[in-house]
Short mmCIF file of C-alpha atoms and ligand atoms in Angstrom, two decimals:
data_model
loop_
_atom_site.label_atom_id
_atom_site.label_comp_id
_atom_site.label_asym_id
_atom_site.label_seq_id
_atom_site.Cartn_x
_atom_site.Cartn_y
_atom_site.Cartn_z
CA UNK A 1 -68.47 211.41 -15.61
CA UNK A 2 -67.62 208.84 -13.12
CA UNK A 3 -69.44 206.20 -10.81
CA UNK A 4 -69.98 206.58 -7.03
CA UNK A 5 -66.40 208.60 -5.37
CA UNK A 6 -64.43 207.46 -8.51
CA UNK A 7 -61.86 210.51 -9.22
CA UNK A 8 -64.11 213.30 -11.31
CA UNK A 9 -62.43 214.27 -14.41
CA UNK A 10 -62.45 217.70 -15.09
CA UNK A 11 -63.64 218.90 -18.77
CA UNK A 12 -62.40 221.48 -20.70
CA UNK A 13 -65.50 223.19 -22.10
CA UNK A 14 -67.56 222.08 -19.22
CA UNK A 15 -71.48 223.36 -18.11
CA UNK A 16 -69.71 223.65 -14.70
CA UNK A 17 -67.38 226.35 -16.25
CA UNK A 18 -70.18 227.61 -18.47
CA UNK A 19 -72.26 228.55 -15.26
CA UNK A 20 -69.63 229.53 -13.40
CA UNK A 21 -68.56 232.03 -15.90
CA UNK A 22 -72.11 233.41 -16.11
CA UNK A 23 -72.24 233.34 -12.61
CA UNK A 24 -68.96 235.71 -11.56
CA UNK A 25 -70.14 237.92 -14.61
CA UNK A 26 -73.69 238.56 -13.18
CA UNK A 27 -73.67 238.35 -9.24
CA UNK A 28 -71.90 240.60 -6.73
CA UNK A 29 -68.46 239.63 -5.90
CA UNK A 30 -69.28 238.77 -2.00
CA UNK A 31 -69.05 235.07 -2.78
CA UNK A 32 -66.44 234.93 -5.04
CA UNK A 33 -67.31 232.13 -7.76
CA UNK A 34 -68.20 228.73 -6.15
CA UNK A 35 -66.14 225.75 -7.47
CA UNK A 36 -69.01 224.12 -8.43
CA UNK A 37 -72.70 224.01 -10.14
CA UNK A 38 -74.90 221.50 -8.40
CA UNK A 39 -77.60 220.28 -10.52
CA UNK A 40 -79.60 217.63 -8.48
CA UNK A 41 -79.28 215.40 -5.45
CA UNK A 42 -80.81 212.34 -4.10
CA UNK A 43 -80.10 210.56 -0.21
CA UNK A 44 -76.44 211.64 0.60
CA UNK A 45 -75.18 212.53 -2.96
CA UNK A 46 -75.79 215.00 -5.23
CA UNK A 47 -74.58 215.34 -8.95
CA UNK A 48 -73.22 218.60 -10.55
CA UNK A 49 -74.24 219.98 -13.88
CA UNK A 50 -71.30 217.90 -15.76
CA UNK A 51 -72.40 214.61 -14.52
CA UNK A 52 -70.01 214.08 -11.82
CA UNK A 53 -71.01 212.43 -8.04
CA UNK A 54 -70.07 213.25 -4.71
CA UNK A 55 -70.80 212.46 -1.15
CA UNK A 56 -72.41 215.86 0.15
CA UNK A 57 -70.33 215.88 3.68
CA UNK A 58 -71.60 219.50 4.07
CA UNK A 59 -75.07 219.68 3.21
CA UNK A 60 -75.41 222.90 2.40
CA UNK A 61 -73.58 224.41 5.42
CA UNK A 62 -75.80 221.97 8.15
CA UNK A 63 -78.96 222.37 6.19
CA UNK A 64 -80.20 219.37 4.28
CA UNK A 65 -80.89 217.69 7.39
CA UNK A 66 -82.70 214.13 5.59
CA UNK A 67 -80.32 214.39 2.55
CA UNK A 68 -81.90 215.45 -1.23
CA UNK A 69 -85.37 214.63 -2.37
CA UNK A 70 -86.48 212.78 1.11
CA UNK A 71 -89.86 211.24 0.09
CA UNK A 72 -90.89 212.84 3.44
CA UNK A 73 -90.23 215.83 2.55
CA UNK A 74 -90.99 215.99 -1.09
CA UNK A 75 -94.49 214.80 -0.53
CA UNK A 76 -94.58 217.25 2.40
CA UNK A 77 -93.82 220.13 0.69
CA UNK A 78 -95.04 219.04 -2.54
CA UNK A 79 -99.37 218.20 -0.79
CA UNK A 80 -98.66 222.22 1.12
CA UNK A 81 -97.43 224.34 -1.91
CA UNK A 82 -100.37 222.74 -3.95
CA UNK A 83 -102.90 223.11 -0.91
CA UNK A 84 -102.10 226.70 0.40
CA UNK A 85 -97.98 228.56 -0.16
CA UNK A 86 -98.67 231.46 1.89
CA UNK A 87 -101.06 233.02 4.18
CA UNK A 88 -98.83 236.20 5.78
CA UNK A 89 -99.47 236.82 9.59
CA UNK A 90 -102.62 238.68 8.64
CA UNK A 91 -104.14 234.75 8.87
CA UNK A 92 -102.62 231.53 10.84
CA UNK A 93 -102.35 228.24 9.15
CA UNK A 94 -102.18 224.82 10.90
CA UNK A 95 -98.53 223.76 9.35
CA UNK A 96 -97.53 227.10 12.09
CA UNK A 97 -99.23 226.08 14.56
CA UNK A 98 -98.01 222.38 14.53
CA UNK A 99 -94.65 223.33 14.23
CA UNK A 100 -94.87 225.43 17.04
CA UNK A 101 -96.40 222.83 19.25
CA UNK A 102 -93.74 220.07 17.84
CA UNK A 103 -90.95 222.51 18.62
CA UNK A 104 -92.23 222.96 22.70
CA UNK A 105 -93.50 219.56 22.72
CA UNK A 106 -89.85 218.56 22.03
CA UNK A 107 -88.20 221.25 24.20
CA UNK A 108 -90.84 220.05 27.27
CA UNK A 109 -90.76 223.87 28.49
CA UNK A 110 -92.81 226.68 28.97
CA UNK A 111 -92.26 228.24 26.24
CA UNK A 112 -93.20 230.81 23.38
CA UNK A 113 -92.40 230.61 19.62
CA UNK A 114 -91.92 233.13 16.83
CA UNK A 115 -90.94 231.79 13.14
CA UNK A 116 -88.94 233.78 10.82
CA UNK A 117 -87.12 232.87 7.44
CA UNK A 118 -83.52 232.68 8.65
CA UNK A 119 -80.97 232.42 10.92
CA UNK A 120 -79.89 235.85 10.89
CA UNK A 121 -83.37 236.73 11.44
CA UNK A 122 -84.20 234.14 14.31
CA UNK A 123 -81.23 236.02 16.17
CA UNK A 124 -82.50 239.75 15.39
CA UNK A 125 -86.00 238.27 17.12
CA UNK A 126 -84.14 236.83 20.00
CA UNK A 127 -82.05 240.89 19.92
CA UNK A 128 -85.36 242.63 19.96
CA UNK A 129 -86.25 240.76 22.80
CA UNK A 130 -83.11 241.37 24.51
CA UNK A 131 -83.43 245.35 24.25
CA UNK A 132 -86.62 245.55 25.00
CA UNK A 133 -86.24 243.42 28.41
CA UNK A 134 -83.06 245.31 28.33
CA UNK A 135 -85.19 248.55 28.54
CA UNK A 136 -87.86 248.00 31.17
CA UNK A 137 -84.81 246.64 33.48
CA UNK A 138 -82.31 249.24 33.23
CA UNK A 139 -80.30 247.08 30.84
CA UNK A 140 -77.86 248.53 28.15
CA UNK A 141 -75.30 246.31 26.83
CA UNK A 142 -74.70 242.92 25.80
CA UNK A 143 -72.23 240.39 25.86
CA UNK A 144 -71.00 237.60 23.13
CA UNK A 145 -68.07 235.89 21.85
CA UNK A 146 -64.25 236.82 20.16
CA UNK A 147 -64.91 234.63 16.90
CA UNK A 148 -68.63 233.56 17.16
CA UNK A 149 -70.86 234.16 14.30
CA UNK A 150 -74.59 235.23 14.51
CA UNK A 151 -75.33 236.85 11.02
CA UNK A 152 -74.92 239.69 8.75
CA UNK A 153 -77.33 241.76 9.36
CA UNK A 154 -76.97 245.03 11.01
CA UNK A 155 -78.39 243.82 15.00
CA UNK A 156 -76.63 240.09 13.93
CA UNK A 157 -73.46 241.69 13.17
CA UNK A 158 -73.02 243.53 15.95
CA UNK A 159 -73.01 240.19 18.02
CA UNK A 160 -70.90 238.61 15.84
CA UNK A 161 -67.02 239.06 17.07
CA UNK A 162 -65.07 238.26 13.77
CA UNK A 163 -63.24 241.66 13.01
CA UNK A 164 -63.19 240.32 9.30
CA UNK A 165 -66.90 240.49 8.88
CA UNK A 166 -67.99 242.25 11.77
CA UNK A 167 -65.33 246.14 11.46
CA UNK A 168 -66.02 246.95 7.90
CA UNK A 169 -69.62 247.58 8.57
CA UNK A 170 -69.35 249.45 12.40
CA UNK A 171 -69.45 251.48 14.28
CA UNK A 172 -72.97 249.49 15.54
CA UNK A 173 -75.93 251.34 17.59
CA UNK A 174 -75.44 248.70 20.15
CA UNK A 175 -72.79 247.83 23.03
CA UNK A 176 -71.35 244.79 22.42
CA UNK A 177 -68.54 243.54 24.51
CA UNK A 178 -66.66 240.29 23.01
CA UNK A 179 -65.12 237.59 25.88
CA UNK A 180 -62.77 234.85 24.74
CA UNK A 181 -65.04 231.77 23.99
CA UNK A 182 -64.59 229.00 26.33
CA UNK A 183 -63.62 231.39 29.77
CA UNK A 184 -65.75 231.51 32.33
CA UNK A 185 -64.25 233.65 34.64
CA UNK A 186 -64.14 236.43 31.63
CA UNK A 187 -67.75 236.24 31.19
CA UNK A 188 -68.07 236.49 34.82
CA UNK A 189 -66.60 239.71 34.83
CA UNK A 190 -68.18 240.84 31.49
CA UNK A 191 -71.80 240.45 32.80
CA UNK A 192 -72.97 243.01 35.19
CA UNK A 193 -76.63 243.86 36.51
CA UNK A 194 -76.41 246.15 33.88
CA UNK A 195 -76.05 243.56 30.76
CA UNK A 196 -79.09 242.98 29.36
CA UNK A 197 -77.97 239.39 27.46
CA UNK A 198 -75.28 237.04 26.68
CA UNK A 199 -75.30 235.35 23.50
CA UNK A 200 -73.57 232.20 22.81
CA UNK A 201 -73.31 229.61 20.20
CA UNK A 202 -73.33 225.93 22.68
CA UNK A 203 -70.01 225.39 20.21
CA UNK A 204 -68.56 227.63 17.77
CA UNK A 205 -69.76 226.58 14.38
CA UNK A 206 -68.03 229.26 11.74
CA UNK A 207 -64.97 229.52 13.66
CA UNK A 208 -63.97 225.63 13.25
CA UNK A 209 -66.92 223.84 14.92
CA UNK A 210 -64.59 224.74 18.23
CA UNK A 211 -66.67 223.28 21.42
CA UNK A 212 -66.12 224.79 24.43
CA UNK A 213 -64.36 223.37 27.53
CA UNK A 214 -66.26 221.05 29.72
CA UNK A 215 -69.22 223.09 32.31
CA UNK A 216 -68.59 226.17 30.12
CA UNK A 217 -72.30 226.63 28.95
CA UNK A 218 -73.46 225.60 32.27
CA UNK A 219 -71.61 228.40 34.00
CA UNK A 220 -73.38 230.76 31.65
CA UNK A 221 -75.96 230.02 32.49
CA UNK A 222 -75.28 230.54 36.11
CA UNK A 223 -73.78 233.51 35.66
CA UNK A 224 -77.13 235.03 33.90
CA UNK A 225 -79.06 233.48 36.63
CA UNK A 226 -76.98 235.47 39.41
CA UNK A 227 -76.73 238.53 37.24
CA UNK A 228 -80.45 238.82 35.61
CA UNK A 229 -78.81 238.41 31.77
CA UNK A 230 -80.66 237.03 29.64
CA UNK A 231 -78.91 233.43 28.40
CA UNK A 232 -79.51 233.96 24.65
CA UNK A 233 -78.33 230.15 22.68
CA UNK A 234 -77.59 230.86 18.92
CA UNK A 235 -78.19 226.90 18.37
CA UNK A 236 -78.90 228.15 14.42
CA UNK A 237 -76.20 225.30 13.30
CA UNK A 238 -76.40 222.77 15.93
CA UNK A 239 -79.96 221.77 16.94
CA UNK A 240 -82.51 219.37 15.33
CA UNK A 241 -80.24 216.26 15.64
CA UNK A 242 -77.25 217.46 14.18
CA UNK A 243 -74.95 217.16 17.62
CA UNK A 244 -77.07 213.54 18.24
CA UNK A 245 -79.46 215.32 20.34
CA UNK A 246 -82.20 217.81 19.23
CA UNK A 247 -81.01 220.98 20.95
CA UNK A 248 -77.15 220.80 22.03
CA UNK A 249 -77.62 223.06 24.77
CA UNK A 250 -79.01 219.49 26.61
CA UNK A 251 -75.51 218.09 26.29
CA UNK A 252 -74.55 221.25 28.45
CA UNK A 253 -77.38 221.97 30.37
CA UNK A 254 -78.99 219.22 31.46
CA UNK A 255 -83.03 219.66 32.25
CA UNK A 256 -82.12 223.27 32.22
CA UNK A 257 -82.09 225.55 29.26
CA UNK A 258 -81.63 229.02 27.88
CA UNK A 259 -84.19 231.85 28.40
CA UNK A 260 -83.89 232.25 24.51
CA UNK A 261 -83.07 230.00 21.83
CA UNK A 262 -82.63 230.56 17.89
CA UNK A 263 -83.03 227.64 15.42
CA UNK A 264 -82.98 227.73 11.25
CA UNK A 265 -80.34 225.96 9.52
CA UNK A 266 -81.14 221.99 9.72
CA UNK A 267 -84.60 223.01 11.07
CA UNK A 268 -86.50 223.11 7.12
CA UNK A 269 -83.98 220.42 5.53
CA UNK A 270 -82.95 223.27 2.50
CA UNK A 271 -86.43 225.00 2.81
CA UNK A 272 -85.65 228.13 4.42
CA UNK A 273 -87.03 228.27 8.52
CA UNK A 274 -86.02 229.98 11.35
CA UNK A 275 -87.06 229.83 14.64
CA UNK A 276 -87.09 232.17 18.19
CA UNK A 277 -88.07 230.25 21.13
CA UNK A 278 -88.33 232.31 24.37
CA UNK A 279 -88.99 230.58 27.98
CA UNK A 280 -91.21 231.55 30.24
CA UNK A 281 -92.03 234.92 31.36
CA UNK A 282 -89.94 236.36 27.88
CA UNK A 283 -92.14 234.57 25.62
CA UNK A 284 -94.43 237.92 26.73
CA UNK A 285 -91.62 240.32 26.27
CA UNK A 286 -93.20 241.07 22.31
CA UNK A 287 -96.53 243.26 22.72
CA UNK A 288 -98.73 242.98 19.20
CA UNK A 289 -97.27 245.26 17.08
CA UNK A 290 -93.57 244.57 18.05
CA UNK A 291 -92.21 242.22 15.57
CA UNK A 292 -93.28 240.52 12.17
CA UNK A 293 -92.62 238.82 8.79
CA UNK A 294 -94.84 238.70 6.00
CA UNK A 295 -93.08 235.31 5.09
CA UNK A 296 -91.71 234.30 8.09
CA UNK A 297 -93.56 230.53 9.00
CA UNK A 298 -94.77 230.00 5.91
CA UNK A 299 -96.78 226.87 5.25
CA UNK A 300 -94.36 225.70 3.00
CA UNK A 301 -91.51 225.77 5.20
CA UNK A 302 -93.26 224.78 8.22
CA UNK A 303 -94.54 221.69 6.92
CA UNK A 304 -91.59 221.01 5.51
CA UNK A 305 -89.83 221.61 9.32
CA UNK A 306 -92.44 219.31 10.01
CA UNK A 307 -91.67 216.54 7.84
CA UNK A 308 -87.54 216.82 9.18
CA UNK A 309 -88.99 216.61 12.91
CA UNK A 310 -91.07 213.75 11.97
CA UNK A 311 -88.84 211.58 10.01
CA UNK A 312 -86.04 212.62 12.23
CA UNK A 313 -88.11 210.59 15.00
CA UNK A 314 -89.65 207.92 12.65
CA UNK A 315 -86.45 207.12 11.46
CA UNK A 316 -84.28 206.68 14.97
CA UNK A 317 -81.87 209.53 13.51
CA UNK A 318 -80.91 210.48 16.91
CA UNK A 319 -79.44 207.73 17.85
CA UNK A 320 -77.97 207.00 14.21
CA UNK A 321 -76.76 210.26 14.42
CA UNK A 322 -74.92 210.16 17.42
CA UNK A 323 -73.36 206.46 16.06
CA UNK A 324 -72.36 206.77 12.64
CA UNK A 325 -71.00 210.40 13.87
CA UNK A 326 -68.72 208.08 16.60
CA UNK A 327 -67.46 205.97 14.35
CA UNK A 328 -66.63 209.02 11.42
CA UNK A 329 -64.74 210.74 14.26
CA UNK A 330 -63.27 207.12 15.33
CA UNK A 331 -62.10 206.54 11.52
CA UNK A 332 -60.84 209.81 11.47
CA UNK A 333 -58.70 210.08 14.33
CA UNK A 334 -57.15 206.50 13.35
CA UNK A 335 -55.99 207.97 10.31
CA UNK A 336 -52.61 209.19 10.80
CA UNK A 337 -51.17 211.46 8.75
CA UNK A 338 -48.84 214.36 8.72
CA UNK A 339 -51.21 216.79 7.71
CA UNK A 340 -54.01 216.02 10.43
CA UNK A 341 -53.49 216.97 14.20
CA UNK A 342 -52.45 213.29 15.42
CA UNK A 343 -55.14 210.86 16.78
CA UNK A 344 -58.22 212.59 18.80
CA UNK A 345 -57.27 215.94 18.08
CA UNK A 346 -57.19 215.36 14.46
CA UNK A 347 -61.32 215.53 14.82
CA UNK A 348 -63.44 218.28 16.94
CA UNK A 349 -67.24 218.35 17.75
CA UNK A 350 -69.59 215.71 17.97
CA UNK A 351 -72.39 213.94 16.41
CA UNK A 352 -72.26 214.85 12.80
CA UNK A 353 -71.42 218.15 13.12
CA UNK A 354 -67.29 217.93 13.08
CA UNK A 355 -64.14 219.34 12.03
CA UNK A 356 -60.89 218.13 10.71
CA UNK A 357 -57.82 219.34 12.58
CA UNK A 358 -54.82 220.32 10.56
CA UNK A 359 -51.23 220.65 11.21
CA UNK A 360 -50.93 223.43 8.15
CA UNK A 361 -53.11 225.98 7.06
CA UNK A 362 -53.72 223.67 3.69
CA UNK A 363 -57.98 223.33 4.31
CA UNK A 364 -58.51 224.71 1.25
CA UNK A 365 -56.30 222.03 -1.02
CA UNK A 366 -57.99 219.52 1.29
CA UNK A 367 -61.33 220.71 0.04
CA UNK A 368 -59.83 220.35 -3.46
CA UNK A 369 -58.66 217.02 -3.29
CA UNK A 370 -61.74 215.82 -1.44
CA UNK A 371 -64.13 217.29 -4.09
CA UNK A 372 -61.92 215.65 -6.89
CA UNK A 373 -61.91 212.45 -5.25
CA UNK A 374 -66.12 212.55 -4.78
CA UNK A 375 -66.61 214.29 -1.59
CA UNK A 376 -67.92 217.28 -0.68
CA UNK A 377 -66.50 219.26 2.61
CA UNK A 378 -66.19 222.77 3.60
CA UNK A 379 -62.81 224.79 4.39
CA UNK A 380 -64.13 226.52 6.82
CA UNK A 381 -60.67 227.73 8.89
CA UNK A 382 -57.63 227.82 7.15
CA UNK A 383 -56.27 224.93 8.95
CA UNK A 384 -59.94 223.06 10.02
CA UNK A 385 -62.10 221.26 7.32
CA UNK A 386 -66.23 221.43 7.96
CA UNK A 387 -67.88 218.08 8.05
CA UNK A 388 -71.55 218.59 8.47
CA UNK A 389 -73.41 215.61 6.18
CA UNK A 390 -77.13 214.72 6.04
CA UNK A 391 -78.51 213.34 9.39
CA UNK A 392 -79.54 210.39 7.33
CA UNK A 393 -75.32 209.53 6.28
CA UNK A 394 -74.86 205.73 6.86
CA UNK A 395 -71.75 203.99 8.87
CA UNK A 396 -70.60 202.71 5.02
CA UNK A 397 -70.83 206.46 3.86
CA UNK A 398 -68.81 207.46 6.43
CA UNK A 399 -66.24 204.68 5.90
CA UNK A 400 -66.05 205.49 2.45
CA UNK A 401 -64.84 208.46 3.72
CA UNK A 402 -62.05 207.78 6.22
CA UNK A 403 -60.96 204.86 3.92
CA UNK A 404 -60.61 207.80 0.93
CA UNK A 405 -59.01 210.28 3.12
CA UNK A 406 -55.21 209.20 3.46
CA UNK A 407 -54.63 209.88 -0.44
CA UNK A 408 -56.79 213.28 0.40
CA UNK A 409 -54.32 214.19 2.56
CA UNK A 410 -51.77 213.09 0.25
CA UNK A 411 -53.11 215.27 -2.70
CA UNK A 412 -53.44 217.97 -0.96
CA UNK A 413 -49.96 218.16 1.09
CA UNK A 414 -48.41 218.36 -2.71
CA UNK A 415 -50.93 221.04 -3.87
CA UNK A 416 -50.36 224.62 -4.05
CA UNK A 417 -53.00 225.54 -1.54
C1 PLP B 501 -75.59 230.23 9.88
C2 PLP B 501 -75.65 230.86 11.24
C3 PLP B 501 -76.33 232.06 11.46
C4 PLP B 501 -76.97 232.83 10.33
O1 PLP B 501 -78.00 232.11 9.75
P1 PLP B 501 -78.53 232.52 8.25
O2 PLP B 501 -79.63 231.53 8.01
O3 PLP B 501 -77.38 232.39 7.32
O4 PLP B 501 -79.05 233.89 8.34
C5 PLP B 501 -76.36 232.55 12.74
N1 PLP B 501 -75.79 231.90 13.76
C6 PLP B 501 -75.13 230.73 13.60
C7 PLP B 501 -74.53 230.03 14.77
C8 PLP B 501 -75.02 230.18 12.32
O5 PLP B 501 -74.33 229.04 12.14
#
């Protein structure tokens, strides 16, 4: 037990070891055993089932959008679960329907909405919409990105162009043809009158929150306007504030914006929510009868999507967002230290949604040493480190951080990795 970032001590005969024990011994292997068992959380921390604190700098891989146990969202999902859980599609509810609104209101388009439970899901929406407008044009293949990540399900993983994942569980039904993320004049000559979409992520969130040169999403988008493609944005990780804005593609694209977009992630602040938004004429491309979810929109999850949206813009976390993000990303790159890329390209993205840069492939004894030193972060490459905090992560929070980092780096450049 320790106070606030003090150095955890680890226990012999610990409940974290206890759990994790019973965990390896009862769940498939795909996870491997976690390092640790998180018992509760409140604002920006979170406790684990041994007593000891950290600063949750990953929130749940982008998820926990206001933190743990926002009174927002407590009370929100606390007054629906009481009042109604679930309805199926077989009724509507108004959480949906408000949600639904909220979500155009805030994207200022024509636009139609369908609400699943996931990410994964959002995208295999957004896919079925894509084949079918694939069919009645002539259509057959699609386009995506070397390294992007769009899920693990069977449609998902075909988009998804990390061999690792992706080539133990082909050959796929679809054609998928994978450009180098970032080149424009390779999608150019990837999309044809004969693709039916491109799907991109506005940066590359699993492969090392890697953002794409300057104009890049911009000339997809003109490319699928000369070509007929449909601009598919897989903005699962990055939308609902966590780039500073609420949808990143508006960093990229101005007043224009995909024809589809996929949300979850950050979207239900840990309650699980995803969302397909087509524009336009493709919010018609479903007929009744060509897509559902029994849970998918539940009024659980919607209201609490609605309480994130609402506090998100009650509480100025745009703006805060964008700020305390600066200044992490500032503190960061001022750093100096062998084991981080020197100054600016120590630190990648933008708003809180960021990656450490390393000079050795040592993110996973930098994940160590942060979590023994009260701070929780994500080796997500094996030379990048995932920063992805609550939206609601003060300037003093991140301090805390960059002050602790230097003997992070320290620790971990002596570890065995
Ligand atoms: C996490 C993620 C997904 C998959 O979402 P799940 O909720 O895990 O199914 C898809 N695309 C991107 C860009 C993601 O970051």
């Amino acid at each position: 037990m320790t106070g606030t970032n003090g150095t955890n001590t680890t226990n012999t005969t610990s409940a974290n070891d206890d759990l994790r024990a019973r965990f390896g011994a009862a769940f498939m292997p795909n996870y491997g055993v976690p390092p640790l068992a998180l018992a509760r959380g409140e604002g920006s921390r979170v406790w684990d089932v041994d007593g000891n604190v950290y600063l949750d700098l990953i929130s749940g891989i982008a998820v926990s959008s206001l933190g743990h146990g926002h009174p927002a969202l407590v009370e929100a999902v606390s007054a629906q679960v009481a009042r109604l859980a679930h309805t199926s599609n077989l009724f509507l509810h108004e959480p949906e329907v408000l949600l639904a609104e909220k979500l155009l209101e805030l994207l200022g388009a024509d636009a139609r909405v369908f609400l699943a439970n996931s990410g994964t899901e959002a995208n295999e929406a957004a896919l079925k919409i894509a084949i079918k407008y694939g069919k009645t044009h002539g259509r057959s293949y699609f386009v995506a990105a070397e390294n992007g990540f769009h899920g693990r399900s069977m449609g998902a993983l075909a988009l998804t162009g990390k061999a690792a994942i992706r080539d133990p569980f082909g050959p796929y039904a679809l054609d998928v043809r994978f450009v180098p993320y970032g080149d424009a004049a390779a999608l150019e000559a990837a999309v044809t009158d004969e693709c039916a979409a491109v799907f991109l992520e506005p940066a590359q969130g699993e492969a090392g929150v890697v953002p794409p040169p300057e104009g890049y999403f911009a000339a997809a988008r003109r490319i699928c306007d000369a070509t007929g493609a449909l601009f598919v944005a897989d903005e699962i990780q990055s939308a609902v504030g966590r780039t500073g804005a609420w949808f990143a593609f508006r960093h990229e694209l101005g007043e224009a914006a995909p024809d589809v977009l996929t949300l979850a992630k950050g979207l239900g602040g840990g309650l699980p929510i995803g969302a397909c938004v087509a524009f336009g004429p493709h919010g018609d491309v479903f007929a009744k009868g060509d897509h559902g979810s029994t849970f998918g929109g539940n009024p659980v999850s919607a209201a609490a999507a609605l309480a994130v949206i609402g506090t998100i813009e009650k509480e100025g976390l745009l703006d805060q967002v964008t700020a305390v993000g600066e200044r992490l990303a500032a503190g960061i790159a001022a750093v100096g230290h062998p084991l981080l890329a020197a100054g600016d390209a120590g630190v990648r993205g933008r708003g809180l949604w960021r990656a450490l840069v390393l000079t050795a492939d040592r993110s996973a004894a930098v994940e160590a040493a942060a979590r023994s030193a009260g701070f929780l972060v994500n080796a997500l490459q094996p030379a990048a480190v995932r920063l992805a905090p609550p939206l609601i992560l003060t300037p003093d929070q991140a301090g805390s951080f960059v002050d602790a980092l230097p003997a992070i780096l320290d620790a971990a450049a002596e570890k065995e990795n």
